[in-house]
Structures are given as structure tokens and as C-alpha cells.
Coordinates of C-alpha atoms and ligand atoms in Angstrom, one line a residue:
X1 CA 80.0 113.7 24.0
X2 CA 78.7 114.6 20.7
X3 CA 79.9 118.7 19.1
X4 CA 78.9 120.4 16.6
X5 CA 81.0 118.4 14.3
X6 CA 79.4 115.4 14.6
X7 CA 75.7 116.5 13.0
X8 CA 74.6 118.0 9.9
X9 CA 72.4 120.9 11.1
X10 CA 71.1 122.0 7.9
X11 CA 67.7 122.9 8.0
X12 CA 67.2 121.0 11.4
X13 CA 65.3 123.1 14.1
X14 CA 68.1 123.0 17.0
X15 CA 66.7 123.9 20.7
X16 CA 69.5 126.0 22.1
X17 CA 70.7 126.5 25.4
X18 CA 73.0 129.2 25.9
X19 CA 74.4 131.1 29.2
X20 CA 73.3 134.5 29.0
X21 CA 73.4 135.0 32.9
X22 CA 75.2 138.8 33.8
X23 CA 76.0 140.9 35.7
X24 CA 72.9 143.3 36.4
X25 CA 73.4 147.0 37.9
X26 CA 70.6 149.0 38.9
X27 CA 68.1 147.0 36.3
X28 CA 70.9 147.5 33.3
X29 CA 72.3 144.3 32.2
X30 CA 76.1 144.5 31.5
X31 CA 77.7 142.8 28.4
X32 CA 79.7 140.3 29.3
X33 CA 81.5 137.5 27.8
X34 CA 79.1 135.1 28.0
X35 CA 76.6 136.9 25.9
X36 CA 80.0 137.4 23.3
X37 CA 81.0 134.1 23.6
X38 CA 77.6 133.0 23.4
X39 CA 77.0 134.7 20.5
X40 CA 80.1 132.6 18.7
X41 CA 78.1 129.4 18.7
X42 CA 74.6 130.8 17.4
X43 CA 76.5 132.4 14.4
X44 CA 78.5 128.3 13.6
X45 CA 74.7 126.9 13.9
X46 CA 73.6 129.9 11.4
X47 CA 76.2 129.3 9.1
X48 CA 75.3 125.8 9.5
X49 CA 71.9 126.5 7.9
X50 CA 70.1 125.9 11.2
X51 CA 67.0 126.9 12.7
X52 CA 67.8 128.5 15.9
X53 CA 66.0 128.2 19.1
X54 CA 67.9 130.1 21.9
X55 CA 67.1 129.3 26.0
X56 CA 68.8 131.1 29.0
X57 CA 67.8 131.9 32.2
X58 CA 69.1 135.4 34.1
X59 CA 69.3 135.6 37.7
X60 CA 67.3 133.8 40.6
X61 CA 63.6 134.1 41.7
X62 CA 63.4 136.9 44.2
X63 CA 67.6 138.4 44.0
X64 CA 67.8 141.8 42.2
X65 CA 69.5 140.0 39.1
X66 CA 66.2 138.5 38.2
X67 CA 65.1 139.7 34.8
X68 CA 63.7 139.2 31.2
X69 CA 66.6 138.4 28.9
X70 CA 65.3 141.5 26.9
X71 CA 68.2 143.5 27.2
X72 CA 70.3 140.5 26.0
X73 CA 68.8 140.1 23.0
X74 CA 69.7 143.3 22.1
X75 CA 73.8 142.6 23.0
X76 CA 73.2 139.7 20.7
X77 CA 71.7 141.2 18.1
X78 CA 74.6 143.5 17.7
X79 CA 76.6 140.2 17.7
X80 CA 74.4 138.0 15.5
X81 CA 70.9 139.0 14.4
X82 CA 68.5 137.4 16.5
X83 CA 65.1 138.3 17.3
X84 CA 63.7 138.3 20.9
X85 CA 60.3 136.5 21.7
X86 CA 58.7 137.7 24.9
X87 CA 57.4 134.4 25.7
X88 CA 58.6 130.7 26.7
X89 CA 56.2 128.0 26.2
X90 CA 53.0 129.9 25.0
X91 CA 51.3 130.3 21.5
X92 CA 53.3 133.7 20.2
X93 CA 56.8 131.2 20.8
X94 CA 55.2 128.3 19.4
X95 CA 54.5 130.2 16.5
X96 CA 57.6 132.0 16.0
X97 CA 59.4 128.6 16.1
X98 CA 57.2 127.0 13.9
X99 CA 57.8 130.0 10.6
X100 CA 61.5 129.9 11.7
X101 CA 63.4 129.7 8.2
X102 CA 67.4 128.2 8.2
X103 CA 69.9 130.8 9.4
X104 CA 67.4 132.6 11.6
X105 CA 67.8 132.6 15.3
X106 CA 65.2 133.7 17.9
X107 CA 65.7 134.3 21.3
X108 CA 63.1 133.0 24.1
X109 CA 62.0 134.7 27.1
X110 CA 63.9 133.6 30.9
X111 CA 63.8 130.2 31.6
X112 CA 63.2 130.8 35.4
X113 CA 59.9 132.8 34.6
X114 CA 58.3 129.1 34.2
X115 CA 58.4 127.0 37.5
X116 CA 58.9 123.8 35.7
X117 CA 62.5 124.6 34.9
X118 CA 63.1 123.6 38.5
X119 CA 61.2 120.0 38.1
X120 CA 62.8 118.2 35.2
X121 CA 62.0 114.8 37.7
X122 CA 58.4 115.6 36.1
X123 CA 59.5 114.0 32.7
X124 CA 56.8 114.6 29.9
X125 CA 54.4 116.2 32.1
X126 CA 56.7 118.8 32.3
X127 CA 55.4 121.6 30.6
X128 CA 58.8 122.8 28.5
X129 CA 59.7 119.5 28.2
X130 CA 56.0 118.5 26.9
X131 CA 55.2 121.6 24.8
X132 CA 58.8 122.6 23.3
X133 CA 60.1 119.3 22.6
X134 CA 57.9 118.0 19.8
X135 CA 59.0 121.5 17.5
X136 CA 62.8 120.3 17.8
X137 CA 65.3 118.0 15.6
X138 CA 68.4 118.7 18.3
X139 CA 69.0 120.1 21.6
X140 CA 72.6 121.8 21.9
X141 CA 74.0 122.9 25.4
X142 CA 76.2 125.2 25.4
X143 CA 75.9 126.6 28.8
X144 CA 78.7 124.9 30.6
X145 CA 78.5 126.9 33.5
X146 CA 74.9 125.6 34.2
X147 CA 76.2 122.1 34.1
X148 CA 76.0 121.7 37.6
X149 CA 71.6 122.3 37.9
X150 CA 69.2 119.7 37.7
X151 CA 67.2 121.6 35.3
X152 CA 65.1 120.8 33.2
X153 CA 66.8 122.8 30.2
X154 CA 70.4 121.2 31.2
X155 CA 69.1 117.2 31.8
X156 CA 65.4 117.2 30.6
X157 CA 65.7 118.1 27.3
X158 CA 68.7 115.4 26.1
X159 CA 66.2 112.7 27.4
X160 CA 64.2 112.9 24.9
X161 CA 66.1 114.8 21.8
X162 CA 69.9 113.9 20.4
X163 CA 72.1 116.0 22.1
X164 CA 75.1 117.9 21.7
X165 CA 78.0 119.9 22.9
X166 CA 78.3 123.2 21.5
X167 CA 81.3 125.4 21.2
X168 CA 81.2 127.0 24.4
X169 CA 81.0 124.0 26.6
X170 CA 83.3 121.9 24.0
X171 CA 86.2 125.0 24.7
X172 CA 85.7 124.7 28.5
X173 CA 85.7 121.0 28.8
X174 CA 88.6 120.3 27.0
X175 CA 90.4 123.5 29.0
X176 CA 89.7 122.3 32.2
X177 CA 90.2 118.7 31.9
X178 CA 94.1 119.8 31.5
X179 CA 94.5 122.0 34.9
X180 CA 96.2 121.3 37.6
X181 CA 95.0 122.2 41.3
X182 CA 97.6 121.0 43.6
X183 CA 98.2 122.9 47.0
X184 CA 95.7 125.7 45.5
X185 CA 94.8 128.6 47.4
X186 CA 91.1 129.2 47.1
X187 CA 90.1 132.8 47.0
X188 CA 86.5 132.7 47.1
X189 CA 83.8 136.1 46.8
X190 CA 80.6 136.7 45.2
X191 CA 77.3 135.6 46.2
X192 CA 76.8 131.5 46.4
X193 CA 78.2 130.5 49.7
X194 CA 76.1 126.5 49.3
X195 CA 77.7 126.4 46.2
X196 CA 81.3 126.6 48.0
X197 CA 80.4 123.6 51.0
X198 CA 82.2 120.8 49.2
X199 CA 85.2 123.1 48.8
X200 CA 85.4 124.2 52.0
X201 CA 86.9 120.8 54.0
X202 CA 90.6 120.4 53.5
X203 CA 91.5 123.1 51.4
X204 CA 93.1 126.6 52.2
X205 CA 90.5 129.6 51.5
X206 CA 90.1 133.3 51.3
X207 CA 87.1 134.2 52.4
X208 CA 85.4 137.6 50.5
X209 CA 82.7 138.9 48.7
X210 CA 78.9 138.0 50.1
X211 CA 80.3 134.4 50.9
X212 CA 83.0 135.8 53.4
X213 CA 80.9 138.0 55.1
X214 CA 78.5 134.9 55.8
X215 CA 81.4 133.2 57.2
X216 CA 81.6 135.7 59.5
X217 CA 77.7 135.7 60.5
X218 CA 78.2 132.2 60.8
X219 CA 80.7 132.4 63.5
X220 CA 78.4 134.9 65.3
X221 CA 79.9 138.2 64.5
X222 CA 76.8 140.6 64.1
X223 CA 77.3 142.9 60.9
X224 CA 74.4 144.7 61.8
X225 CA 72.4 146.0 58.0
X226 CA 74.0 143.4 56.1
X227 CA 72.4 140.4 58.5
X228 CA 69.1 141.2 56.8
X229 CA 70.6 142.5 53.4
X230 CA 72.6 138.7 53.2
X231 CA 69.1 136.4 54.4
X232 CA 67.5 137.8 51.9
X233 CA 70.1 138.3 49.0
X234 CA 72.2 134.8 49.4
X235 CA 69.3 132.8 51.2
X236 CA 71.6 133.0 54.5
X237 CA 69.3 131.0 56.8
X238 CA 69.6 129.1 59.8
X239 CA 70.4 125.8 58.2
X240 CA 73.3 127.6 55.7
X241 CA 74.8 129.0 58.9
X242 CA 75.7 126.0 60.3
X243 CA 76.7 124.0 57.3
X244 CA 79.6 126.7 57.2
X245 CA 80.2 127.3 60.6
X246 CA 81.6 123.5 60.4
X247 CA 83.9 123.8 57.6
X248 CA 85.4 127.0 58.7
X249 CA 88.6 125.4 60.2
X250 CA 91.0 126.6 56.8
X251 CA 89.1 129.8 56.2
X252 CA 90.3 133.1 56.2
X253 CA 87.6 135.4 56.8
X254 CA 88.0 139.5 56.2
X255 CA 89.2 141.8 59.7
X256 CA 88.0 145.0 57.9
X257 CA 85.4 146.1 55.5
X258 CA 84.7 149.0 53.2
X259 CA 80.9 150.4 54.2
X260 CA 79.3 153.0 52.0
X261 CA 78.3 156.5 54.0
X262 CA 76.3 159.2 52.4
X263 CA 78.0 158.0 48.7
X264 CA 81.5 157.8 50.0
X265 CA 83.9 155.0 51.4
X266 CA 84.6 154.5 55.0
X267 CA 86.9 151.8 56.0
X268 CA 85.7 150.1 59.2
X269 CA 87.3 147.3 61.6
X270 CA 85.6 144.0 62.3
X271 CA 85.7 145.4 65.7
X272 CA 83.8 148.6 65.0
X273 CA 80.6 146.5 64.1
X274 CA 77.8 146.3 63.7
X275 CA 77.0 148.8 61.2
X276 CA 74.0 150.8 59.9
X277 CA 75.5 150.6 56.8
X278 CA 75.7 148.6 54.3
X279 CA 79.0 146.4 53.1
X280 CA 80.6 147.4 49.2
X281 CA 84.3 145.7 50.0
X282 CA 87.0 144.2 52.5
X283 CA 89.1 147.1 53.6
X284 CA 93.1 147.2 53.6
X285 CA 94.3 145.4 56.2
X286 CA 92.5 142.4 55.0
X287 CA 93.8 143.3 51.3
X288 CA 97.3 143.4 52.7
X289 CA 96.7 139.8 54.1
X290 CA 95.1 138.3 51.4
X291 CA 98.1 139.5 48.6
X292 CA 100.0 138.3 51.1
X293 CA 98.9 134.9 50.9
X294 CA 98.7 134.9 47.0
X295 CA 102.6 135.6 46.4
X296 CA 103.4 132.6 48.3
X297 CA 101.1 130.2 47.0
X298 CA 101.9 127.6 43.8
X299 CA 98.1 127.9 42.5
X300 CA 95.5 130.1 42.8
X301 CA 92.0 129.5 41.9
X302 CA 90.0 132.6 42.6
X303 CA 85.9 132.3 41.9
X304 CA 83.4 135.7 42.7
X305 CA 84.2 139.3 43.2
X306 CA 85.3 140.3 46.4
X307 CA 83.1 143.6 46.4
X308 CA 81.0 145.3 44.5
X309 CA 83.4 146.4 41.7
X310 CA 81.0 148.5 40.1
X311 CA 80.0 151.2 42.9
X312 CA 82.7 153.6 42.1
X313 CA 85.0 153.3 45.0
X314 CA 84.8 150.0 45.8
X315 CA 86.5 148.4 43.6
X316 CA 89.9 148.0 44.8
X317 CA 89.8 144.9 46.9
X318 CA 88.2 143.1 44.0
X319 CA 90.8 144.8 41.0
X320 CA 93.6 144.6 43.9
X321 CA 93.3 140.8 43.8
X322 CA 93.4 140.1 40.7
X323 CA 96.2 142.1 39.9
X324 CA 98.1 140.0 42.8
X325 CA 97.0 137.0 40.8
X326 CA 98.3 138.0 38.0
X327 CA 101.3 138.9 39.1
X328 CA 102.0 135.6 41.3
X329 CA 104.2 133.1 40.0
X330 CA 102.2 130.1 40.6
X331 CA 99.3 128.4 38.2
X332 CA 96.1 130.9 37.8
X333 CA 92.7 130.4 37.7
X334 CA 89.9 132.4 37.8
X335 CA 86.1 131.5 36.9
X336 CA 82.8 133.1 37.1
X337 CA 80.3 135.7 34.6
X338 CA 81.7 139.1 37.5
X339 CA 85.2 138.0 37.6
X340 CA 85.3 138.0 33.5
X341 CA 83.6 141.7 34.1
X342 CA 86.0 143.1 36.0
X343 CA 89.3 141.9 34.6
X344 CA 87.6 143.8 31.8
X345 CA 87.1 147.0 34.0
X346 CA 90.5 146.7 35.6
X347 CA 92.4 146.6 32.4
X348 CA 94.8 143.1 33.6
X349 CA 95.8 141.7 30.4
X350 CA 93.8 138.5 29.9
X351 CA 96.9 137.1 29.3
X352 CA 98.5 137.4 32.6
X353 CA 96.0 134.5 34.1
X354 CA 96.4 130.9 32.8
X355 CA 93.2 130.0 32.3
X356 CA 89.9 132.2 32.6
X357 CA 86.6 130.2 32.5
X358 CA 83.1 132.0 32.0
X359 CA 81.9 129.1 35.0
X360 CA 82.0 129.7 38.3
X361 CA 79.7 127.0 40.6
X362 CA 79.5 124.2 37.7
X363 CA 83.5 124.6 37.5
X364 CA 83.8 124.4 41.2
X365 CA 81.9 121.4 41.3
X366 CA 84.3 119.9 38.8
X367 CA 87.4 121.2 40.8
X368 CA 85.6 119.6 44.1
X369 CA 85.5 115.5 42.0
X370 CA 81.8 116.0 41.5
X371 CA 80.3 114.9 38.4
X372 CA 78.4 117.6 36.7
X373 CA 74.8 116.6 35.5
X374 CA 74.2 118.3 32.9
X375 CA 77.7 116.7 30.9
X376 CA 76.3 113.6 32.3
X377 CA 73.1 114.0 30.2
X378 CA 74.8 114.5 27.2
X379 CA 76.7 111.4 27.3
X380 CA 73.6 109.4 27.6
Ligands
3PG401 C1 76.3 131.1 37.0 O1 76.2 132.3 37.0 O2 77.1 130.5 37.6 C2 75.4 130.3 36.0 O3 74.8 131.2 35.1 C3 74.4 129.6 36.8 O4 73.6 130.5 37.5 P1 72.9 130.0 38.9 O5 74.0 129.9 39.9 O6 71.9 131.1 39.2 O7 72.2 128.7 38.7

């Protein structure tokens, strides 16, 4: 793979794709370290005398993190100047790539807003692929933790431009190519349960967040609200239940949960549902159980949050676990946009993990011996 050592970018127009995907609370977007890591690479291509054309997506179609990355681009631009264009592939973009002058950046409109982003099989009649790629020299990806989507901004693009590495990706590759997963105790949260199948067989796992509460639904336990909260928010269908409800032979799922009631936290027992109320965390017991299991393991790799860390109250079986990480003796490793966001919020010193990725399903994949497509590409 080709970095940004190998090119002189000097005046070249370089298409861009970046990470920008975060955490999103009540329609605010937080800062997190992608958008500051993120920000690392635009400034080297600046410096670099390019002509900056940044792409990101945020969220998926139809979830509550779905959103225009307008609220990034004003992150960045505190970072780096950069200028956001509220359009993808129409005429205002086209323009503003066009009278781009070396060491500017721009900042495009959500990937995800334009259907084709999910079709890159379309090749040139693509319409990104057909309309952006004539106004670029270079496409740089530097969203490594998108690697793992056929998109058509992660393999479409390096068909048909040189393509390169950047920073980002280069840091991760090289990080996780060294670690070592033996006997690892996956603790697994947040809210991608497909993305966890191929971990699933063979390997001990902790089961929290959204994804351990659809292990449960899975088995048949009714939650009651969250049912129809989890069909709609992690696509929890028919067909999802029982691709987990065979791989659940080495998964721990949660006995209690922490359920929000009038604002405030009550702590109810698997037993005691289902529930009117909605889910925010596990509760104690299954705390207790789950530090249990992390002091005695060699490795740990934890992806997700187990709650919803940023509802005050709930964030104790999310901050609780990490601390427990950190503090284990055994090899740590924790990936994902939340979990980088809430080892913030909790105040663990970074340096008490061994490694901390920004990924969280593309480094799974890697973990799991898949190849990730979007690497692929860029060996080509
Ligand atoms: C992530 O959050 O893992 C990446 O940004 C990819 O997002 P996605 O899972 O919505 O494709």
C-alpha cells in the first residue's frame, strides 16, 4: 500500500475520505477523536500544497445518528480551516472543487445522502463515481474503520484514481498487524449485532450494549419497549434473530438491566420483564459478573459501549468496564468511535489500555481472519 510518502501532492486535487462518523446526542454531534485525528491528515495534505476534497459519511439511513456532517465541519475548522459545502455530487460542489487553490480543504456533504454510495458494483454509471472522479489527481483513504463496506467511496473510487493510505489508516494498520489475540475475552456492546456473527463461534463473549440485549430477544426473553425500540434501531429482524440464536453457545448475556423511570435509574431483574420502559445499561449483578470475568482473562478485546454512557446515570456499566480493563493484567484492547468517547468522559488514562483503535466493525473483521475490502482496493 501506497502513504502519503510515496506522492508528491503539490498542487494535485486529492479526493479525500476521512471517518468523521460520531457519536450523536439529541441531534448534537460530539467531538471525538476521529474528527481530531482526522483532522491530522488534512493538515499533512495542506502542508503538502494539496487541493483538498474531504468525503465522510455519519450515521445510517433511518437510525437517529443520521445527519449532515455540518456540525463536523465546524469541529474541523477549529482543527484545520476547512470550509463545508452543503452538497455531494451537484453543481455548487462541482464548483467549489473546481476554484479550489493548494492548501485549501473543503468539506462535502454525507456520503449516505446519495444512494449510490451503497452500489459501487455500478462502476462508471455510478453517479459519484461518474461525476467526482474526472475533478481528481488522487484518492486518499483514510477512514480505516470503514474498510470493511463495499462502498463506493472505500473500493469505487481506487478503481479508477491512484490510491493511497493516509495517516490515519497507515497508524492503524501498522498497530494492529502487531496484536496479539490469543484466549481473548470478547466484551462486546453498542449497536451492530450482524457485524459481531463471525466472532461469535468459538470464542468467549460478553454480551452488552444493544447487541446483548438482542441476544437475549433472540433466545425468546420478551423485553417488552425495547422489542420495538431494537427492530427498528439495530434492524433486529426475524432473519438476525436466528443467525444469533445459533452462535449463542459462549455468550454471556446480561441477568439485570438499568431501565429509565420518570428521569431516574431503576435497576430491574431479567426476571422482572418485560418492561414499559426503556433500557439505558446492565445493572449490577451483571457488572459484578462481567469484572469478574475480566480479572481472570489474559486478553481482552472490548468493542461498543455497554449503555448509554451519556444519559446521566447510566454510565457506570459502560465506565465500570473499562476501568476493569484497565486495571486487568492481561493484553487490552478496545476499538470503536463511543468507546474512544467515553474513556474520554470517564477520565481512564489512555495509557492504561495497550492499544485503543478509532475502528470498531472493520477491526473486528480483521480480528475474525477476514480480509477487509477497502485495504484490498488499495493494493490494487
Ligand atoms: C463505524 O462507526 O464503525 C464506521 O464509521 C462505519 O460506520 P457504519 O458501521 O455505519 O458503516
Amino acid at each position: 500500500m501506497k502513504t502519503l510518502s510515496d506522492f508528491n501532492f503539490k498542487g494535485k486535487t486529492v479526493l479525500l475520505r476521512s471517518d468523521l462518523n460520531s457519536n450523536v446526542v439529541n441531534g448534537k454531534v460530539l467531538l471525538g477523536g476521529r474528527i481530531k485525528e482526522s483532522a491530522k491528515t488534512i493538515k499533512e495534505l495542506k502542508k503538502k500544497k494539496a487541493k483538498i476534497v474531504v468525503i465522510a459519511h455519519q450515521g445510517q439511513k433511518g437510525k437517529a445518528t443520521f445527519a449532515s456532517l455540518r456540525q463536523h465541519a465546524k469541529y474541523l475548522n477549529k482543527l484545520t480551516k476547512i470550509k463545508f459545502i452543503d452538497d455531494l455530487i451537484g453543481k455548487k460542489a462541482i464548483n467549489e472543487i473546481k476554484n479550489l487553490k493548494p492548501g485549501q480543504a473543503i468539506l462535502l456533504e454525507n456520503l449516505r445522502f446519495e444512494e449510490d454510495e451503497f452500489h459501487p458494483q455500478k462502476g462508471k454509471k455510478n453517479k459519484l463515481i461518474k461525476i467526482l472522479t474526472p475533478l481528481f489527481n488522487v484518492y486518499v483513504n483514510d477512514a480505516f474503520s470503514v474498510c470493511h463496506r463495499k462502498h463506493a467511496s472505500i473500493i469505487g473510487f481506487p478503481k479508477y484514481l491512484k490510491g493511497f493510505g493516509g495517516r490515519l489508516l497507515e497508524k492503524e494498520v501498522i498497530a494492529l498487524k502487531k496484536i496479539n489475540l490469543k484466549n481473548c475475552l470478547y466484551v462486546l456492546g453498542g449497536s451492530k449485532p450482524g457485524d459481531y456473527l463471525p466472532l461469535l463461534k468459538g470464542n468467549r463473549v460478553l454480551a452488552c450494549g444493544l447487541f446483548g440485549q438482542s441476544c437475549l430477544i433472540a433466545k425468546g426473553i420478551d423485553l417488552g419497549a425495547q422489542n420495538k425500540y431494537l427492530s427498528k434501531e439495530v434492524s433486529l429482524n426475524q432473519a438476525l434473530k436466528d443467525k444469533l440464536k445459533k452462535r449463542l453457545k459462549n455468550v454471556i448475556t446480561p441477568l439485570d438491566f438499568g431501565i429509565k423511570v420518570n428521569n431516574k435509574r431503576k435497576d430491574l431483574d431479567l426476571s422482572e420483564f418485560p418492561s414499559k420502559y426503556k433500557i439505558f445499561d446492565i445493572g449490577p449483578k451483571t457488572r459484578k459478573e462481567f469484572i469478574k470475568k475480566i480479572k481472570k482473562t489474559k486478553a481482552v478485546y472490548m468493542k461498543g459501549p455497554v449503555g448509554d454512557f451519556s444519559s446521566k446515570g447510566f454510565e457506570k456499566g459502560t465506565f465500570e468496564i473499562l476501568r476493569a480493563i484497565s486495571k486487568s493484567k492481561g493484553f487490552s484492547l478496545i476499538g470503536g468511535g463511543h468507546l474512544n468517547d467515553a474513556i474520554a468522559m470517564s477520565k481512564i488514562p489512555r495509557k492504561k489500555f495497550d492499544y485503543i483503535s478509532l475502528s470498531g466493525g472493520a477491526l473486528l473483521k480483521m480480528i475474525a481472519g477476514e480480509k477487509l475490502p477497502g485495504l484490498e482496493a488499495l493494493k490494487k
